[in-house]
PDB file of C-alpha atoms in Angstrom:
ATOM      1  CA  GLU F   1     -10.942 -33.207  50.338  1.00 56.00           C
ATOM      2  CA  ALA F   2     -10.647 -33.858  46.628  1.00 59.00           C
ATOM      3  CA  ASP F   3     -12.461 -36.899  45.278  1.00 90.00           C
ATOM      4  CA  ILE F   4     -10.259 -38.297  42.569  1.00 95.00           C
ATOM      5  CA  TYR F   5      -9.302 -41.926  42.560  1.00 96.00           C
ATOM      6  CA  GLN F   6      -6.744 -43.980  40.728  1.00 97.00           C
ATOM      7  CA  THR F   7      -6.527 -47.733  40.498  1.00 96.00           C
ATOM      8  CA  PRO F   8      -4.469 -49.754  40.866  1.00 96.00           C
ATOM      9  CA  ARG F   9      -2.020 -48.037  43.229  1.00 95.00           C
ATOM     10  CA  TYR F  10       0.758 -50.433  42.287  1.00 96.00           C
ATOM     11  CA  LEU F  11       1.099 -52.678  39.249  1.00 97.00           C
ATOM     12  CA  VAL F  12       3.877 -55.035  38.205  1.00 97.00           C
ATOM     13  CA  ILE F  13       3.350 -56.481  34.757  1.00 96.00           C
ATOM     14  CA  GLY F  14       5.267 -58.352  32.080  1.00 97.00           C
ATOM     15  CA  THR F  15       6.524 -56.881  28.830  1.00 97.00           C
ATOM     16  CA  GLY F  16       4.004 -56.942  26.011  1.00 96.00           C
ATOM     17  CA  LYS F  17       0.901 -56.942  28.201  1.00 96.00           C
ATOM     18  CA  LYS F  18      -1.952 -54.528  27.648  1.00 96.00           C
ATOM     19  CA  ILE F  19      -2.846 -52.454  30.693  1.00 96.00           C
ATOM     20  CA  THR F  20      -5.405 -49.805  31.586  1.00 97.00           C
ATOM     21  CA  LEU F  21      -4.891 -47.359  34.425  1.00 97.00           C
ATOM     22  CA  GLU F  22      -8.161 -46.101  35.844  1.00 98.00           C
ATOM     23  CA  CYS F  23      -8.950 -42.565  36.991  1.00 98.00           C
ATOM     24  CA  SER F  24     -12.289 -41.334  38.266  1.00 98.00           C
ATOM     25  CA  GLN F  25     -13.425 -38.075  39.841  1.00 97.00           C
ATOM     26  CA  THR F  26     -16.686 -37.135  41.500  1.00 95.00           C
ATOM     27  CA  MET F  27     -16.304 -33.357  41.346  1.00 93.00           C
ATOM     28  CA  GLY F  28     -17.925 -32.920  37.945  1.00 93.00           C
ATOM     29  CA  HIS F  29     -14.792 -31.345  36.484  1.00 94.00           C
ATOM     30  CA  ASP F  30     -14.570 -31.097  32.710  1.00 94.00           C
ATOM     31  CA  LYS F  31     -10.776 -30.900  32.611  1.00 94.00           C
ATOM     32  CA  MET F  32      -8.702 -33.969  33.358  1.00 96.00           C
ATOM     33  CA  TYR F  33      -4.999 -34.688  32.932  1.00 96.00           C
ATOM     34  CA  TRP F  34      -2.465 -37.508  32.992  1.00 96.00           C
ATOM     35  CA  TYR F  35       1.078 -36.829  34.148  1.00 95.00           C
ATOM     36  CA  GLN F  36       4.110 -39.087  34.198  1.00 95.00           C
ATOM     37  CA  GLN F  37       6.643 -38.668  36.976  1.00 93.00           C
ATOM     38  CA  ASP F  38       9.875 -40.577  37.484  1.00 90.00           C
ATOM     39  CA  PRO F  39      11.279 -40.723  41.066  1.00 82.00           C
ATOM     40  CA  GLY F  40      12.616 -37.346  42.141  1.00 77.00           C
ATOM     41  CA  MET F  41      11.815 -35.831  38.793  1.00 83.00           C
ATOM     42  CA  GLU F  42       9.325 -33.287  37.508  1.00 84.00           C
ATOM     43  CA  LEU F  43       5.800 -33.900  36.301  1.00 90.00           C
ATOM     44  CA  HIS F  44       5.379 -34.340  32.559  1.00 91.00           C
ATOM     45  CA  LEU F  45       1.972 -33.855  30.956  1.00 92.00           C
ATOM     46  CA  ILE F  46       1.198 -36.768  28.624  1.00 94.00           C
ATOM     47  CA  HIS F  47      -2.561 -36.405  27.945  1.00 96.00           C
ATOM     48  CA  TYR F  48      -5.403 -34.054  28.735  1.00 95.00           C
ATOM     49  CA  SER F  49      -9.095 -33.700  28.116  1.00 96.00           C
ATOM     50  CA  TYR F  50     -11.389 -30.690  28.297  1.00 94.00           C
ATOM     51  CA  GLY F  51     -14.590 -32.682  28.271  1.00 95.00           C
ATOM     52  CA  VAL F  52     -16.387 -35.733  26.953  1.00 96.00           C
ATOM     53  CA  ASN F  53     -15.012 -36.951  23.605  1.00 96.00           C
ATOM     54  CA  SER F  54     -12.130 -34.454  23.832  1.00 95.00           C
ATOM     55  CA  THR F  55      -8.568 -35.752  24.216  1.00 96.00           C
ATOM     56  CA  GLU F  56      -5.205 -34.209  23.389  1.00 94.00           C
ATOM     57  CA  LYS F  57      -1.585 -35.272  23.648  1.00 93.00           C
ATOM     58  CA  GLY F  58       0.539 -33.414  26.152  1.00 89.00           C
ATOM     59  CA  ASP F  59       4.045 -32.033  26.073  1.00 82.00           C
ATOM     60  CA  LEU F  60       5.781 -35.381  26.588  1.00 82.00           C
ATOM     61  CA  SER F  61       5.448 -37.955  23.854  1.00 78.00           C
ATOM     62  CA  SER F  62       3.818 -41.111  25.150  1.00 82.00           C
ATOM     63  CA  GLU F  63       2.848 -44.440  23.598  1.00 89.00           C
ATOM     64  CA  SER F  64      -0.249 -44.530  25.760  1.00 93.00           C
ATOM     65  CA  THR F  65      -3.762 -43.608  24.679  1.00 95.00           C
ATOM     66  CA  VAL F  66      -6.705 -42.165  26.600  1.00 97.00           C
ATOM     67  CA  SER F  67     -10.457 -41.948  26.224  1.00 97.00           C
ATOM     68  CA  ARG F  68     -13.145 -39.725  27.728  1.00 98.00           C
ATOM     69  CA  ILE F  69     -16.550 -41.267  27.237  1.00 97.00           C
ATOM     70  CA  ARG F  70     -17.905 -40.036  30.575  1.00 97.00           C
ATOM     71  CA  THR F  71     -17.104 -36.829  32.436  1.00 96.00           C
ATOM     72  CA  GLU F  72     -16.015 -38.644  35.562  1.00 97.00           C
ATOM     73  CA  HIS F  73     -13.795 -41.268  33.925  1.00 97.00           C
ATOM     74  CA  PHE F  74     -10.443 -40.815  32.119  1.00 98.00           C
ATOM     75  CA  PRO F  75      -8.627 -44.138  31.653  1.00 98.00           C
ATOM     76  CA  LEU F  76      -5.129 -44.468  30.216  1.00 97.00           C
ATOM     77  CA  THR F  77      -4.175 -47.527  28.164  1.00 96.00           C
ATOM     78  CA  LEU F  78      -0.860 -49.024  27.147  1.00 94.00           C
ATOM     79  CA  GLU F  79      -1.379 -51.549  24.344  1.00 94.00           C
ATOM     80  CA  SER F  80       1.976 -53.254  24.831  1.00 95.00           C
ATOM     81  CA  ALA F  81       3.881 -52.442  27.999  1.00 95.00           C
ATOM     82  CA  ARG F  82       7.665 -52.093  27.910  1.00 95.00           C
ATOM     83  CA  PRO F  83      10.257 -51.597  30.670  1.00 96.00           C
ATOM     84  CA  SER F  84      10.668 -47.983  29.486  1.00 94.00           C
ATOM     85  CA  HIS F  85       7.067 -47.400  30.635  1.00 95.00           C
ATOM     86  CA  THR F  86       8.068 -48.019  34.241  1.00 96.00           C
ATOM     87  CA  SER F  87       7.100 -44.825  36.079  1.00 95.00           C
ATOM     88  CA  GLN F  88       4.497 -43.210  38.291  1.00 95.00           C
ATOM     89  CA  TYR F  89       1.335 -42.064  36.515  1.00 97.00           C
ATOM     90  CA  LEU F  90      -0.685 -39.273  38.110  1.00 96.00           C
ATOM     91  CA  CYS F  91      -4.210 -38.290  37.158  1.00 97.00           C
ATOM     92  CA  ALA F  92      -5.617 -34.841  37.926  1.00 96.00           C
ATOM     93  CA  SER F  93      -8.866 -32.980  37.431  1.00 95.00           C
ATOM     94  CA  LYS F  94      -9.337 -29.243  37.389  1.00 91.00           C
ATOM     95  CA  GLY F  95     -12.159 -26.931  38.200  1.00 84.00           C
ATOM     96  CA  TRP F  96     -12.004 -23.235  37.386  1.00 79.00           C
ATOM     97  CA  THR F  97      -8.520 -22.762  38.826  1.00 76.00           C
ATOM     98  CA  GLU F  98      -7.054 -25.462  41.076  1.00 82.00           C
ATOM     99  CA  ALA F  99      -6.091 -28.966  40.015  1.00 88.00           C
ATOM    100  CA  PHE F 100      -6.537 -31.959  42.295  1.00 92.00           C
ATOM    101  CA  PHE F 101      -4.486 -35.119  41.998  1.00 95.00           C
ATOM    102  CA  GLY F 102      -5.111 -38.778  42.617  1.00 95.00           C
ATOM    103  CA  GLN F 103      -2.665 -40.856  44.633  1.00 94.00           C
ATOM    104  CA  GLY F 104      -0.989 -42.168  41.508  1.00 95.00           C
ATOM    105  CA  THR F 105      -0.308 -45.565  39.971  1.00 97.00           C
ATOM    106  CA  ARG F 106       3.220 -46.860  40.270  1.00 96.00           C
ATOM    107  CA  LEU F 107       3.801 -49.060  37.234  1.00 97.00           C
ATOM    108  CA  THR F 108       6.694 -51.481  36.901  1.00 97.00           C
ATOM    109  CA  VAL F 109       7.149 -53.386  33.650  1.00 97.00           C
ATOM    110  CA  VAL F 110       9.465 -56.361  33.915  1.00 97.00           C
TER     111      VAL F 110
ATOM    112  CA  GLN U   1      14.745 -21.961  29.080  1.00 73.00           C
ATOM    113  CA  LYS U   2      11.906 -23.428  31.106  1.00 81.00           C
ATOM    114  CA  GLU U   3       8.800 -21.342  31.710  1.00 88.00           C
ATOM    115  CA  VAL U   4       9.016 -22.053  35.440  1.00 93.00           C
ATOM    116  CA  GLU U   5      12.273 -22.394  37.359  1.00 93.00           C
ATOM    117  CA  GLN U   6      12.493 -23.927  40.812  1.00 93.00           C
ATOM    118  CA  ASP U   7      15.581 -24.859  42.823  1.00 85.00           C
ATOM    119  CA  PRO U   8      15.452 -28.653  43.300  1.00 81.00           C
ATOM    120  CA  GLY U   9      17.232 -28.565  46.676  1.00 83.00           C
ATOM    121  CA  PRO U  10      17.436 -30.543  48.815  1.00 90.00           C
ATOM    122  CA  LEU U  11      16.841 -27.965  51.501  1.00 95.00           C
ATOM    123  CA  SER U  12      17.619 -29.207  55.003  1.00 96.00           C
ATOM    124  CA  VAL U  13      16.492 -27.178  58.037  1.00 97.00           C
ATOM    125  CA  PRO U  14      16.077 -27.788  61.777  1.00 97.00           C
ATOM    126  CA  GLU U  15      12.657 -28.117  63.325  1.00 97.00           C
ATOM    127  CA  GLY U  16      11.143 -24.715  64.111  1.00 97.00           C
ATOM    128  CA  ALA U  17      12.941 -22.889  61.308  1.00 97.00           C
ATOM    129  CA  ILE U  18      11.242 -20.578  58.816  1.00 97.00           C
ATOM    130  CA  VAL U  19      11.459 -22.053  55.334  1.00 97.00           C
ATOM    131  CA  SER U  20      11.335 -20.043  52.126  1.00 96.00           C
ATOM    132  CA  LEU U  21      10.614 -21.820  48.851  1.00 97.00           C
ATOM    133  CA  ASN U  22      10.681 -19.914  45.583  1.00 96.00           C
ATOM    134  CA  CYS U  23       9.870 -20.081  41.905  1.00 96.00           C
ATOM    135  CA  THR U  24      10.564 -17.714  39.058  1.00 96.00           C
ATOM    136  CA  TYR U  25       8.742 -17.651  35.776  1.00 96.00           C
ATOM    137  CA  SER U  26       9.028 -16.038  32.378  1.00 94.00           C
ATOM    138  CA  ASN U  27       5.448 -15.869  31.091  1.00 93.00           C
ATOM    139  CA  SER U  28       3.901 -12.554  32.143  1.00 93.00           C
ATOM    140  CA  ALA U  29       0.460 -13.935  31.280  1.00 92.00           C
ATOM    141  CA  PHE U  30       0.474 -16.277  34.292  1.00 93.00           C
ATOM    142  CA  GLN U  31      -2.116 -15.147  36.813  1.00 92.00           C
ATOM    143  CA  TYR U  32      -3.079 -18.285  38.751  1.00 92.00           C
ATOM    144  CA  PHE U  33      -0.464 -19.596  41.174  1.00 94.00           C
ATOM    145  CA  MET U  34      -0.466 -22.735  43.280  1.00 94.00           C
ATOM    146  CA  TRP U  35       1.757 -24.618  45.687  1.00 96.00           C
ATOM    147  CA  TYR U  36       1.548 -28.381  46.049  1.00 96.00           C
ATOM    148  CA  ARG U  37       3.115 -30.681  48.612  1.00 96.00           C
ATOM    149  CA  GLN U  38       4.085 -34.189  47.533  1.00 95.00           C
ATOM    150  CA  TYR U  39       5.119 -36.908  49.931  1.00 93.00           C
ATOM    151  CA  SER U  40       7.186 -39.772  48.609  1.00 88.00           C
ATOM    152  CA  ARG U  41       5.176 -42.154  46.422  1.00 84.00           C
ATOM    153  CA  LYS U  42       2.000 -40.075  46.765  1.00 88.00           C
ATOM    154  CA  GLY U  43       0.129 -37.656  44.509  1.00 91.00           C
ATOM    155  CA  PRO U  44       0.625 -33.882  44.900  1.00 94.00           C
ATOM    156  CA  GLU U  45      -1.677 -32.255  47.439  1.00 93.00           C
ATOM    157  CA  LEU U  46      -2.846 -28.675  46.923  1.00 92.00           C
ATOM    158  CA  LEU U  47      -1.544 -26.383  49.692  1.00 94.00           C
ATOM    159  CA  MET U  48      -2.166 -22.838  48.553  1.00 93.00           C
ATOM    160  CA  TYR U  49      -3.844 -21.055  45.672  1.00 91.00           C
ATOM    161  CA  THR U  50      -3.360 -17.371  44.814  1.00 91.00           C
ATOM    162  CA  TYR U  51      -4.810 -15.285  42.059  1.00 89.00           C
ATOM    163  CA  SER U  52      -2.632 -12.466  40.681  1.00 87.00           C
ATOM    164  CA  SER U  53      -0.303 -10.558  43.024  1.00 85.00           C
ATOM    165  CA  GLY U  54      -0.433 -10.444  46.790  1.00 87.00           C
ATOM    166  CA  ASN U  55      -0.166 -12.566  49.896  1.00 92.00           C
ATOM    167  CA  LYS U  56      -2.271 -15.364  51.273  1.00 94.00           C
ATOM    168  CA  GLU U  57      -1.916 -16.969  54.662  1.00 95.00           C
ATOM    169  CA  ASP U  58      -3.200 -20.326  55.890  1.00 94.00           C
ATOM    170  CA  GLY U  59      -1.961 -21.424  59.287  1.00 96.00           C
ATOM    171  CA  ARG U  60       1.815 -21.821  59.163  1.00 97.00           C
ATOM    172  CA  PHE U  61       1.885 -21.292  55.395  1.00 97.00           C
ATOM    173  CA  THR U  62       2.095 -17.979  53.528  1.00 97.00           C
ATOM    174  CA  ALA U  63       2.115 -17.663  49.749  1.00 97.00           C
ATOM    175  CA  GLN U  64       3.396 -14.521  48.070  1.00 96.00           C
ATOM    176  CA  VAL U  65       3.164 -13.508  44.440  1.00 96.00           C
ATOM    177  CA  ASP U  66       5.144 -10.632  42.917  1.00 94.00           C
ATOM    178  CA  LYS U  67       4.057 -10.388  39.313  1.00 93.00           C
ATOM    179  CA  SER U  68       6.306  -7.402  38.600  1.00 93.00           C
ATOM    180  CA  SER U  69       9.346  -9.574  39.389  1.00 94.00           C
ATOM    181  CA  LYS U  70       7.781 -12.815  38.124  1.00 95.00           C
ATOM    182  CA  TYR U  71       8.546 -14.417  41.446  1.00 95.00           C
ATOM    183  CA  ILE U  72       6.468 -16.470  43.859  1.00 97.00           C
ATOM    184  CA  SER U  73       7.285 -17.730  47.317  1.00 97.00           C
ATOM    185  CA  LEU U  74       5.962 -20.113  49.925  1.00 97.00           C
ATOM    186  CA  PHE U  75       6.924 -19.514  53.545  1.00 97.00           C
ATOM    187  CA  ILE U  76       6.563 -22.196  56.195  1.00 98.00           C
ATOM    188  CA  ARG U  77       6.748 -20.997  59.809  1.00 98.00           C
ATOM    189  CA  ASP U  78       7.670 -23.248  62.728  1.00 98.00           C
ATOM    190  CA  SER U  79       8.609 -26.058  60.358  1.00 98.00           C
ATOM    191  CA  GLN U  80       7.945 -29.607  61.517  1.00 97.00           C
ATOM    192  CA  PRO U  81       9.468 -32.954  60.507  1.00 97.00           C
ATOM    193  CA  SER U  82       6.070 -33.762  58.984  1.00 96.00           C
ATOM    194  CA  ASP U  83       6.655 -30.908  56.510  1.00 97.00           C
ATOM    195  CA  SER U  84       9.444 -32.964  54.929  1.00 97.00           C
ATOM    196  CA  ALA U  85       8.286 -33.448  51.351  1.00 96.00           C
ATOM    197  CA  THR U  86       8.746 -32.098  47.847  1.00 95.00           C
ATOM    198  CA  TYR U  87       7.067 -28.749  47.213  1.00 97.00           C
ATOM    199  CA  LEU U  88       5.933 -27.963  43.681  1.00 96.00           C
ATOM    200  CA  CYS U  89       4.910 -24.587  42.373  1.00 96.00           C
ATOM    201  CA  ALA U  90       2.393 -24.463  39.546  1.00 93.00           C
ATOM    202  CA  MET U  91       0.909 -21.658  37.522  1.00 92.00           C
ATOM    203  CA  SER U  92      -1.304 -20.970  34.548  1.00 89.00           C
ATOM    204  CA  ALA U  93      -2.289 -18.155  32.270  1.00 88.00           C
ATOM    205  CA  ASP U  94      -5.813 -19.365  31.790  1.00 78.00           C
ATOM    206  CA  THR U  95      -8.037 -21.943  33.338  1.00 66.00           C
ATOM    207  CA  ASP U  96      -6.713 -24.842  31.300  1.00 77.00           C
ATOM    208  CA  LYS U  97      -3.102 -25.967  31.446  1.00 81.00           C
ATOM    209  CA  LEU U  98      -0.939 -25.881  34.551  1.00 86.00           C
ATOM    210  CA  ILE U  99       2.816 -25.470  34.257  1.00 89.00           C
ATOM    211  CA  PHE U 100       4.777 -27.053  37.105  1.00 91.00           C
ATOM    212  CA  GLY U 101       8.179 -26.350  38.551  1.00 92.00           C
ATOM    213  CA  THR U 102      10.550 -29.246  39.074  1.00 90.00           C
ATOM    214  CA  GLY U 103       9.886 -29.274  42.837  1.00 93.00           C
ATOM    215  CA  THR U 104      12.070 -28.501  45.856  1.00 95.00           C
ATOM    216  CA  ARG U 105      12.832 -31.323  48.258  1.00 94.00           C
ATOM    217  CA  LEU U 106      12.589 -30.150  51.878  1.00 96.00           C
ATOM    218  CA  GLN U 107      13.913 -32.043  54.889  1.00 96.00           C
ATOM    219  CA  VAL U 108      13.109 -30.844  58.416  1.00 97.00           C
ATOM    220  CA  PHE U 109      15.188 -32.610  61.026  1.00 96.00           C
ATOM    221  CA  PRO U 110      14.271 -32.805  64.743  1.00 94.00           C
TER     222      PRO U 110
END
């Protein structure tokens, strides 16, 4: 069983608030990823990291930012949440070949 | 044109049926192939991993890769209502970025 955790699972927040979505893994993987997924839609890569102090933007433009200060931790931050940020956010980590996902954070901005 | 094409379905089958899920791709450099299962409001769960061409079997699931045709398949034997989910194919050319299909929604009715 993969050990990758996301908190919170669900979050409802007002417009303009700053939020941080947490993602932690205990597998020692260097590579970590954030995906955004709307209901019934495909996964879109928004950020990735290949190790500590390495972060890159993904294929889908996002107003969020990420940091990678520790191998096991890859938080995603939205400085000012908007209703257009309402979505499911999935974190993944990858060993040599397979990627493992967390359970996701379902974010609703009202 | 997307790098990975997957029929979104939905695919509806009776319990006990054999299900065939497929993806085609355009990048001949892909050599790592995965299938994920995603239940509603959950993160994707890794089902099968295959390197290069060939078949791999795990219980009721069989993954096939035909690199010459750029075509991968997932077969589910004796399908169960609990198999109802969205199935995502994923592949990569190296050990870094995964490219996902859009997912096929499968419904198995009793």
